[in-house]
Short mmCIF file of C-alpha atoms in Angstrom, two decimals:
data_model
loop_
_atom_site.label_atom_id
_atom_site.label_comp_id
_atom_site.label_asym_id
_atom_site.label_seq_id
_atom_site.Cartn_x
_atom_site.Cartn_y
_atom_site.Cartn_z
CA UNK A 278 2.18 -35.81 56.41
CA UNK A 279 2.96 -38.68 54.69
CA UNK A 280 5.87 -38.65 52.19
CA UNK A 281 3.36 -38.63 49.03
CA UNK A 282 1.40 -36.03 50.41
CA UNK A 283 4.57 -34.02 50.73
CA UNK A 284 5.92 -34.78 47.33
CA UNK A 285 2.63 -34.00 45.84
CA UNK A 286 2.43 -30.38 47.70
CA UNK A 287 6.01 -29.90 46.45
CA UNK A 288 5.33 -30.54 43.10
CA UNK A 289 2.30 -28.52 42.86
CA UNK A 290 3.68 -25.63 44.40
CA UNK A 291 2.87 -22.47 42.08
CA UNK A 292 6.21 -21.22 40.51
CA UNK A 293 7.27 -17.70 41.12
CA UNK A 294 8.18 -16.74 37.77
CA UNK A 295 7.00 -18.47 34.22
CA UNK A 296 9.82 -16.31 32.08
CA UNK A 297 7.44 -16.39 29.34
CA UNK A 298 8.87 -17.17 26.05
CA UNK A 299 12.31 -17.13 27.18
CA UNK A 300 12.60 -20.90 27.23
CA UNK A 301 11.79 -20.96 23.16
CA UNK A 302 15.14 -21.94 22.26
CA UNK A 303 16.28 -23.50 25.30
CA UNK A 304 17.26 -27.02 23.42
CA UNK A 305 20.24 -25.43 21.73
CA UNK A 306 20.76 -24.88 17.99
CA UNK A 307 19.47 -26.65 15.15
CA UNK A 308 20.81 -30.02 13.67
CA UNK A 309 21.30 -28.10 9.97
CA UNK A 310 23.38 -25.67 11.59
CA UNK A 311 20.84 -22.87 10.50
CA UNK A 312 19.90 -20.07 12.97
CA UNK A 313 16.39 -20.70 13.18
CA UNK A 314 13.76 -18.16 15.42
CA UNK A 315 10.18 -16.67 14.59
CA UNK A 316 11.55 -14.04 12.71
CA UNK A 317 14.12 -15.99 10.17
CA UNK A 318 11.24 -18.76 10.32
CA UNK A 319 9.13 -16.11 8.53
CA UNK A 320 11.61 -16.23 5.72
CA UNK A 321 10.88 -19.80 4.66
CA UNK A 322 8.22 -19.85 1.99
CA UNK A 323 6.36 -22.62 3.67
CA UNK A 324 6.03 -20.77 7.25
CA UNK A 325 4.88 -17.56 5.73
CA UNK A 326 2.49 -19.02 3.65
CA UNK A 327 0.92 -21.02 6.68
CA UNK A 328 1.00 -18.13 9.09
CA UNK A 329 -0.51 -15.61 6.53
CA UNK A 330 -3.36 -18.18 5.56
CA UNK A 331 -4.08 -19.02 9.36
CA UNK A 332 -4.06 -15.08 10.34
CA UNK A 333 -5.88 -13.96 7.65
CA UNK A 334 -8.85 -16.57 8.06
CA UNK A 335 -9.14 -15.64 11.53
CA UNK A 336 -9.03 -11.81 10.73
CA UNK A 337 -11.37 -12.24 7.91
CA UNK A 338 -14.08 -13.92 9.78
CA UNK A 339 -17.18 -11.72 10.80
CA UNK A 340 -16.94 -11.16 15.13
CA UNK A 341 -19.89 -10.27 17.07
CA UNK A 342 -21.04 -9.70 20.44
CA UNK A 343 -24.34 -11.70 21.19
CA UNK A 344 -26.98 -11.32 23.95
CA UNK A 345 -29.22 -14.26 25.30
CA UNK A 346 -32.51 -13.65 25.07
CA UNK A 347 -35.18 -14.56 27.57
CA UNK A 348 -37.18 -17.08 24.92
CA UNK A 349 -33.83 -18.88 24.82
CA UNK A 350 -32.64 -17.01 21.49
CA UNK A 351 -29.84 -14.90 21.40
CA UNK A 352 -29.55 -11.42 19.33
CA UNK A 353 -26.30 -9.46 18.35
CA UNK A 354 -25.56 -6.87 21.22
CA UNK A 355 -25.29 -4.00 18.79
CA UNK A 356 -25.21 -1.44 21.71
CA UNK A 357 -22.95 -3.01 24.06
CA UNK A 358 -19.34 -0.97 23.75
CA UNK A 359 -17.33 -4.05 23.16
CA UNK A 360 -19.08 -4.83 20.18
CA UNK A 361 -17.70 -1.96 18.27
CA UNK A 362 -14.38 -2.51 19.64
CA UNK A 363 -14.38 -6.33 18.01
CA UNK A 364 -15.81 -5.56 15.11
CA UNK A 365 -14.54 -2.51 13.89
CA UNK A 366 -11.81 -0.65 15.71
CA UNK A 367 -9.73 -2.28 18.86
CA UNK A 368 -8.21 1.43 19.05
CA UNK A 369 -7.72 4.48 17.08
CA UNK A 370 -4.59 3.13 15.06
CA UNK A 371 -5.87 -0.77 14.09
CA UNK A 372 -9.13 -1.73 12.31
CA UNK A 373 -10.22 -5.05 13.30
CA UNK A 374 -9.00 -6.97 10.86
CA UNK A 375 -5.21 -5.81 11.23
CA UNK A 376 -5.91 -6.48 15.14
CA UNK A 377 -6.61 -10.01 14.96
CA UNK A 378 -3.95 -10.57 12.16
CA UNK A 379 -1.47 -9.10 14.22
CA UNK A 380 -2.10 -11.14 17.13
CA UNK A 381 -2.73 -14.36 15.54
CA UNK A 382 0.35 -14.04 13.72
CA UNK A 383 2.05 -13.79 17.64
CA UNK A 384 0.15 -17.16 18.48
CA UNK A 385 1.30 -18.79 15.41
CA UNK A 386 4.90 -18.00 15.93
CA UNK A 387 5.44 -17.30 19.72
CA UNK A 388 2.56 -19.42 20.92
CA UNK A 389 1.07 -16.63 22.60
CA UNK A 390 -0.63 -13.35 21.92
CA UNK A 391 -0.97 -10.56 24.39
CA UNK A 392 -2.75 -6.96 24.29
CA UNK A 393 -2.92 -4.09 26.75
CA UNK A 394 -6.72 -3.44 28.09
CA UNK A 395 -7.64 -0.03 28.56
CA UNK A 396 -10.49 0.29 30.91
CA UNK A 397 -12.69 3.08 32.09
CA UNK A 398 -13.42 3.85 35.87
CA UNK A 399 -16.31 1.21 35.67
CA UNK A 400 -13.83 -1.34 34.30
CA UNK A 401 -15.20 -1.27 30.77
CA UNK A 402 -12.93 -1.77 27.58
CA UNK A 403 -12.20 1.39 25.94
CA UNK A 404 -9.07 0.16 23.67
CA UNK A 405 -6.90 -2.87 23.08
CA UNK A 406 -3.40 -2.66 21.84
CA UNK A 407 -0.96 -5.46 21.27
CA UNK A 408 2.07 -6.39 22.85
CA UNK A 409 4.95 -8.23 21.62
CA UNK A 410 5.28 -11.71 22.74
CA UNK A 411 9.23 -11.82 22.84
CA UNK A 412 9.15 -8.93 26.07
CA UNK A 413 6.36 -10.01 27.79
CA UNK A 414 6.90 -12.66 31.18
CA UNK A 415 4.43 -14.21 32.96
CA UNK A 416 5.00 -14.33 36.84
CA UNK A 417 2.89 -14.94 39.86
CA UNK A 418 2.82 -12.95 42.97
CA UNK A 419 3.01 -14.67 46.42
CA UNK A 420 -0.61 -14.51 46.97
CA UNK A 421 -0.72 -16.76 43.96
CA UNK A 422 -2.29 -14.29 41.44
CA UNK A 423 -0.81 -13.74 38.15
CA UNK A 424 0.67 -10.95 37.09
CA UNK A 425 2.73 -9.42 33.72
CA UNK A 426 5.99 -7.92 32.94
CA UNK A 427 6.40 -6.12 29.43
CA UNK A 428 10.11 -5.09 28.96
CA UNK A 429 9.43 -1.53 26.70
CA UNK A 430 12.36 -0.34 24.61
CA UNK A 431 13.26 3.31 24.50
CA UNK A 432 12.13 3.60 21.13
CA UNK A 433 8.59 2.28 21.64
CA UNK A 434 7.17 5.59 23.27
CA UNK A 435 7.38 8.83 22.22
CA UNK A 436 5.59 10.34 25.24
CA UNK A 437 7.46 8.26 27.80
CA UNK A 438 10.57 7.43 25.75
CA UNK A 439 12.60 5.72 29.51
CA UNK A 440 12.75 2.26 29.05
CA UNK A 441 11.91 -0.28 31.82
CA UNK A 442 9.74 -2.67 32.65
CA UNK A 443 6.09 -2.10 32.83
CA UNK A 444 3.89 -4.39 35.54
CA UNK A 445 0.09 -5.08 34.35
CA UNK A 446 -2.29 -6.78 36.76
CA UNK A 447 -3.85 -10.20 34.80
CA UNK A 448 -7.26 -7.88 34.31
CA UNK A 449 -5.36 -5.39 31.96
CA UNK A 450 -3.72 -8.19 29.62
CA UNK A 451 -5.86 -10.07 27.04
CA UNK A 452 -3.54 -13.31 26.55
CA UNK A 453 -4.34 -15.98 24.47
CA UNK A 454 -2.01 -18.88 25.11
CA UNK A 455 -1.44 -21.72 22.49
CA UNK A 456 -0.70 -25.02 23.40
CA UNK A 457 1.55 -25.14 26.57
CA UNK A 458 2.86 -27.72 29.57
CA UNK A 459 0.99 -25.63 32.16
CA UNK A 460 -2.24 -24.37 30.40
CA UNK A 461 -0.62 -20.75 31.35
CA UNK A 462 1.88 -20.46 28.55
CA UNK A 463 2.21 -21.52 25.36
CA UNK A 464 5.10 -22.83 23.73
CA UNK A 465 6.56 -21.56 20.52
CA UNK A 466 5.70 -24.01 17.35
CA UNK A 467 8.81 -22.60 15.67
CA UNK A 468 10.95 -23.68 18.28
CA UNK A 469 9.51 -27.14 18.59
CA UNK A 470 10.15 -27.60 14.63
CA UNK A 471 12.99 -25.77 14.47
CA UNK A 472 15.11 -28.53 13.09
CA UNK A 473 12.13 -29.17 10.19
CA UNK A 474 12.46 -25.51 9.45
CA UNK A 475 16.14 -25.22 9.53
CA UNK A 476 16.33 -28.10 6.97
CA UNK A 477 13.74 -26.03 4.75
CA UNK A 478 16.16 -23.00 5.13
CA UNK A 479 19.28 -24.87 4.61
CA UNK A 480 17.58 -26.16 1.35
CA UNK A 481 16.73 -22.75 -0.05
CA UNK A 482 20.35 -21.62 0.63
CA UNK A 483 21.67 -24.60 -1.25
CA UNK A 484 19.68 -24.23 -4.31
CA UNK A 485 20.39 -20.44 -4.16
CA UNK A 486 24.13 -20.76 -4.13
CA UNK A 487 23.76 -23.90 -6.64
CA UNK A 488 22.28 -21.36 -9.27
CA UNK A 489 24.49 -18.70 -8.23
CA UNK A 490 27.41 -20.69 -9.24
CA UNK A 491 26.53 -22.11 -12.46
CA UNK A 492 30.06 -22.93 -13.40
CA UNK A 493 29.57 -26.04 -10.99
CA UNK A 494 31.93 -25.55 -8.25
CA UNK A 495 32.24 -28.87 -7.44
CA UNK A 496 34.50 -29.43 -10.54
CA UNK A 497 38.38 -29.37 -10.70
CA UNK A 498 40.44 -27.99 -13.36
CA UNK A 499 43.34 -30.42 -14.09
CA UNK A 500 46.78 -28.92 -15.36
CA UNK A 501 49.53 -31.55 -16.90
CA UNK A 502 52.51 -29.08 -16.09
CA UNK A 503 52.90 -26.68 -12.73
CA UNK A 504 50.68 -23.75 -12.52
CA UNK A 505 52.79 -20.42 -11.51
CA UNK A 506 49.38 -18.50 -10.77
CA UNK A 507 46.52 -20.70 -9.98
CA UNK A 508 44.32 -18.04 -8.77
CA UNK A 509 44.85 -16.32 -11.89
CA UNK A 510 43.48 -19.39 -13.62
CA UNK A 511 40.37 -19.97 -11.27
CA UNK A 512 39.45 -16.02 -11.45
CA UNK A 513 39.44 -16.35 -15.35
CA UNK A 514 37.19 -19.33 -15.30
CA UNK A 515 34.99 -17.88 -13.01
CA UNK A 516 34.88 -14.75 -15.04
CA UNK A 517 33.45 -16.15 -18.23
CA UNK A 518 31.55 -19.45 -16.90
CA UNK A 519 30.16 -18.69 -13.48
CA UNK A 520 26.79 -17.61 -12.86
CA UNK A 521 23.26 -18.97 -13.79
CA UNK A 522 23.80 -16.07 -17.01
CA UNK A 523 26.58 -18.01 -18.23
CA UNK A 524 25.35 -21.34 -18.17
CA UNK A 525 25.82 -23.99 -20.81
CA UNK A 526 28.65 -21.64 -22.52
CA UNK A 527 31.25 -23.87 -24.69
CA UNK A 528 34.48 -23.96 -22.44
CA UNK A 529 37.35 -23.68 -24.18
CA UNK A 530 40.48 -25.46 -22.18
CA UNK A 531 44.43 -24.78 -23.25
CA UNK A 532 47.51 -26.27 -22.48
CA UNK A 533 46.10 -29.70 -22.02
CA UNK A 534 43.91 -28.70 -19.13
CA UNK A 535 40.92 -30.91 -18.32
CA UNK A 536 37.61 -30.28 -16.77
CA UNK A 537 36.83 -32.98 -14.08
CA UNK A 538 33.51 -32.21 -12.52
CA UNK A 539 33.15 -33.73 -8.68
CA UNK A 540 29.76 -32.32 -7.82
CA UNK A 541 26.38 -34.16 -7.28
CA UNK A 542 23.73 -33.02 -9.39
CA UNK A 543 20.53 -31.92 -7.24
CA UNK A 544 18.59 -34.79 -9.19
CA UNK A 545 20.89 -37.23 -7.51
CA UNK A 546 20.75 -35.92 -4.30
CA UNK A 547 17.28 -35.46 -4.61
CA UNK A 548 17.01 -31.70 -4.27
CA UNK A 549 13.69 -30.90 -5.41
CA UNK A 550 12.16 -34.08 -3.47
CA UNK A 551 13.70 -32.69 0.00
CA UNK A 552 12.25 -29.11 -0.68
CA UNK A 553 8.69 -30.45 -1.35
CA UNK A 554 8.86 -33.07 1.82
CA UNK A 555 9.92 -29.69 3.71
CA UNK A 556 6.87 -28.18 2.28
CA UNK A 557 5.00 -30.71 3.53
CA UNK A 558 6.57 -31.12 6.71
CA UNK A 559 5.80 -27.37 7.74
CA UNK A 560 2.63 -27.71 6.60
CA UNK A 561 2.02 -30.65 9.00
CA UNK A 562 3.26 -28.33 12.05
CA UNK A 563 0.21 -25.81 11.32
CA UNK A 564 -2.30 -28.42 10.22
CA UNK A 565 -2.74 -26.56 6.97
CA UNK A 566 -3.76 -28.85 3.52
CA UNK A 567 -0.96 -28.51 1.24
CA UNK A 568 -2.93 -27.42 -1.64
CA UNK A 569 -3.32 -24.06 0.63
CA UNK A 570 0.35 -23.55 0.16
CA UNK A 571 0.56 -24.31 -3.40
CA UNK A 572 1.14 -28.19 -3.43
CA UNK A 573 -1.35 -29.51 -5.32
CA UNK A 574 -0.10 -33.07 -6.25
CA UNK A 575 -2.37 -34.72 -4.26
CA UNK A 576 -5.42 -32.52 -5.12
CA UNK A 577 -8.04 -32.97 -7.14
CA UNK A 578 -11.20 -31.39 -8.29
CA UNK A 579 -13.14 -34.13 -6.31
CA UNK A 580 -11.42 -33.65 -2.94
CA UNK A 581 -10.27 -30.16 -3.02
CA UNK A 582 -13.69 -28.97 -1.65
CA UNK A 583 -13.51 -31.71 1.39
CA UNK A 584 -10.00 -30.35 2.12
CA UNK A 585 -11.29 -27.19 2.60
CA UNK A 586 -13.98 -28.11 4.58
CA UNK A 587 -11.71 -30.07 7.02
CA UNK A 588 -9.52 -27.21 6.93
CA UNK A 589 -12.35 -25.32 8.83
CA UNK A 590 -13.56 -28.44 10.88
CA UNK A 591 -10.21 -29.60 12.08
CA UNK A 592 -7.65 -26.38 11.84
CA UNK A 593 -9.63 -23.17 12.29
CA UNK A 594 -12.39 -24.11 14.95
CA UNK A 595 -9.98 -24.88 17.39
CA UNK A 596 -8.45 -21.63 17.29
CA UNK A 597 -12.02 -19.70 16.81
CA UNK A 598 -12.74 -21.52 20.12
CA UNK A 599 -9.54 -20.54 21.95
CA UNK A 600 -9.99 -16.69 20.84
CA UNK A 601 -13.85 -16.75 21.94
CA UNK A 602 -13.00 -18.21 25.22
CA UNK A 603 -10.11 -15.77 25.65
CA UNK A 604 -12.00 -12.78 24.69
CA UNK A 605 -14.87 -13.88 27.25
CA UNK A 606 -12.43 -14.19 29.71
CA UNK A 607 -10.70 -11.18 29.56
CA UNK A 608 -12.87 -8.50 28.20
CA UNK A 609 -16.63 -9.19 29.87
CA UNK A 610 -17.51 -8.06 33.27
CA UNK A 611 -18.06 -10.56 35.79
CA UNK A 612 -21.74 -9.33 35.92
CA UNK A 613 -22.02 -9.65 32.24
CA UNK A 614 -20.53 -13.29 31.47
CA UNK A 615 -23.83 -14.82 31.93
CA UNK A 616 -25.96 -12.54 29.62
CA UNK A 617 -23.44 -11.92 27.01
CA UNK A 618 -20.94 -13.85 24.74
CA UNK A 619 -18.66 -13.59 21.60
CA UNK A 620 -18.57 -15.58 18.81
CA UNK A 621 -16.97 -15.90 15.32
CA UNK A 622 -19.16 -16.86 12.59
CA UNK A 623 -17.62 -19.38 10.16
CA UNK A 624 -20.36 -20.25 8.13
CA UNK A 625 -19.38 -18.68 5.21
CA UNK A 626 -16.30 -20.57 4.93
CA UNK A 627 -18.43 -23.73 4.97
CA UNK A 628 -20.58 -22.41 2.31
CA UNK A 629 -20.67 -24.95 -0.79
CA UNK A 630 -21.14 -23.99 -4.49
CA UNK A 631 -24.03 -21.89 -5.56
CA UNK A 632 -26.14 -24.78 -6.56
CA UNK A 633 -25.82 -26.76 -3.21
CA UNK A 634 -26.54 -23.74 -1.47
CA UNK A 635 -29.85 -22.88 -3.36
CA UNK A 636 -30.89 -26.85 -2.99
CA UNK A 637 -30.35 -26.70 0.40
CA UNK A 638 -32.35 -23.59 1.03
CA UNK A 639 -35.20 -24.86 -1.04
CA UNK A 640 -35.35 -27.84 1.37
CA UNK A 641 -35.35 -25.59 4.50
CA UNK A 642 -37.90 -23.32 2.76
CA UNK A 643 -40.40 -26.00 2.06
CA UNK A 644 -39.88 -27.64 5.39
CA UNK A 645 -40.94 -24.29 7.32
CA UNK A 646 -37.40 -24.05 9.17
CA UNK A 647 -36.45 -21.02 7.27
CA UNK A 648 -38.11 -17.88 6.16
CA UNK A 649 -37.49 -15.61 2.96
CA UNK A 650 -35.54 -13.30 5.01
CA UNK A 651 -33.60 -15.85 6.60
CA UNK A 652 -32.22 -17.10 3.46
CA UNK A 653 -31.71 -13.68 2.25
CA UNK A 654 -29.46 -12.79 4.99
CA UNK A 655 -27.25 -15.38 4.37
CA UNK A 656 -27.04 -14.24 1.10
CA UNK A 657 -26.18 -11.01 2.13
CA UNK A 658 -29.35 -9.76 0.39
CA UNK A 659 -31.80 -6.66 1.66
CA UNK A 660 -34.68 -8.39 3.68
CA UNK A 661 -38.52 -8.82 1.88
CA UNK A 662 -40.78 -6.33 4.06
CA UNK A 663 -43.09 -8.39 6.61
CA UNK A 664 -46.23 -7.18 5.11
CA UNK A 665 -44.93 -8.91 1.84
CA UNK A 666 -44.31 -12.24 3.54
CA UNK A 667 -40.83 -11.92 3.97
CA UNK A 668 -41.06 -13.39 7.46
CA UNK A 669 -43.52 -16.24 6.63
CA UNK A 670 -42.67 -19.80 7.57
CA UNK A 671 -44.55 -22.23 5.13
CA UNK A 672 -44.75 -25.58 4.77
CA UNK A 673 -45.61 -27.98 1.41
CA UNK A 674 -49.61 -28.52 1.89
CA UNK A 675 -49.27 -32.20 0.77
CA UNK A 676 -47.68 -32.77 4.20
CA UNK A 677 -49.89 -33.98 7.26
CA UNK A 678 -49.54 -35.79 10.42
CA UNK A 679 -49.91 -39.58 9.95
CA UNK A 680 -52.92 -39.38 12.97
CA UNK A 681 -54.62 -36.77 11.09
CA UNK A 682 -54.64 -38.78 7.44
CA UNK A 683 -57.48 -40.88 7.80
CA UNK A 684 -59.77 -38.41 9.73
CA UNK A 685 -58.91 -35.73 6.48
CA UNK A 686 -59.94 -38.51 4.03
CA UNK A 687 -62.99 -39.40 5.87
CA UNK A 688 -64.02 -35.70 5.80
CA UNK A 689 -63.25 -35.56 2.34
CA UNK A 690 -65.45 -38.55 1.59
CA UNK A 691 -68.62 -37.22 3.32
CA UNK A 692 -68.00 -33.82 1.22
CA UNK A 693 -67.84 -35.58 -1.74
CA UNK A 694 -71.18 -38.22 -0.64
CA UNK A 695 -73.16 -34.56 0.23
CA UNK A 696 -72.39 -33.21 -3.02
CA UNK A 697 -73.68 -36.21 -4.71
CA UNK A 698 -76.93 -36.37 -2.73
CA UNK A 699 -77.59 -32.30 -3.20
CA UNK A 700 -77.32 -32.31 -6.91
CA UNK A 701 -79.45 -35.54 -7.19
CA UNK A 702 -82.00 -33.45 -4.96
CA UNK A 703 -81.65 -30.47 -7.20
CA UNK A 704 -82.37 -32.58 -10.02
CA UNK A 705 -85.47 -33.77 -9.26
CA UNK A 706 -86.85 -30.28 -8.25
CA UNK A 707 -85.88 -29.26 -11.61
CA UNK A 708 -82.79 -26.62 -10.26
CA UNK A 709 -80.97 -24.56 -12.64
CA UNK A 710 -77.99 -26.44 -11.72
CA UNK A 711 -78.99 -29.50 -13.55
CA UNK A 712 -78.65 -27.62 -17.03
CA UNK A 713 -75.19 -26.31 -15.94
CA UNK A 714 -74.35 -30.18 -15.25
CA UNK A 715 -75.90 -31.44 -18.57
CA UNK A 716 -74.26 -28.70 -20.56
CA UNK A 717 -70.80 -29.62 -18.85
#
């Protein structure tokens, strides 16, 4: 075996332990000196807004299980057991919205989302329960198969209060990984952008402390003589002038004292600009348009609709595909994967305004590729009975094939010439039609 082959084999050898998210904060503390983790980051308004927007968007999308039809189409598999679990209740304690919102928030903060799969004897899914990503470790067995180790605390289960490790097979865990180094474990976006988030936390703390100390703590009281009790003077000053409620009060100085401010005002330190930039920086991490987190500086009536469409196309769509493929891989039986598939419906988010939708429906209806019931279903309206024409596909009568245009015109000309000959014949024979034509 060559040296290159030996190096290649050693590099590609599977690791025994992937350590879950234990390496999230391997690179040390933040430059701002603030502690940043998945929980403290949520106290930043921009992070909370981005996580909430994406989690609620994924949770609110209609989720269906479809079956392939023999004619090449598809239909909802309403009788499949998985349809009710994904669409309504994954487990007796959660709705589908809460379940997907929880897993999506885990995915955005920790980079991974886990759920335990409860199956029956035949392998069909009975329930799905979320698992915390910071307690999960992904390992590889000697035979190369992946298995999951979950660290359960004593307060998590009243049925089995003993703390310890729970080992789960790969078919017992729904794992949705985010962007990662190896394709198996996603890394935490909060850990990757901890300096930006730490700076945002530092800016918030600075602003809060500035307004809490309205006496401008960066100032100095100068006395011409020697003070016997400086602490008493400082406490007296703070008692009267400290705090936002005492701002702009007139100070009275005695014994020749002078107040010398040495602090830098927030305007000069570009405090507000820094906070605004950090909001855009965090929105950039999650690829959320700034107008969705409250920054409307660069938004207008002409471009905000386009930005919303780009949010669905470039932000939500990759997450949707990631969810769909993970659900199909983990929840469908091997014998079902060629006949069934899971799909989110994002059509509702891509809708335009009412006038645009009606114009689009009119074009589709007149050109024959949508029926009245197709349109009514998209607008969440009841179907028109088939006997009243609700399922008819109509086409504009003025439209015909180019090859038939001449023949169609020739037939009309022949009918016209025939009617003229018939009228002349009836006129010569004294037909009553002659009187009708004369009167006309």
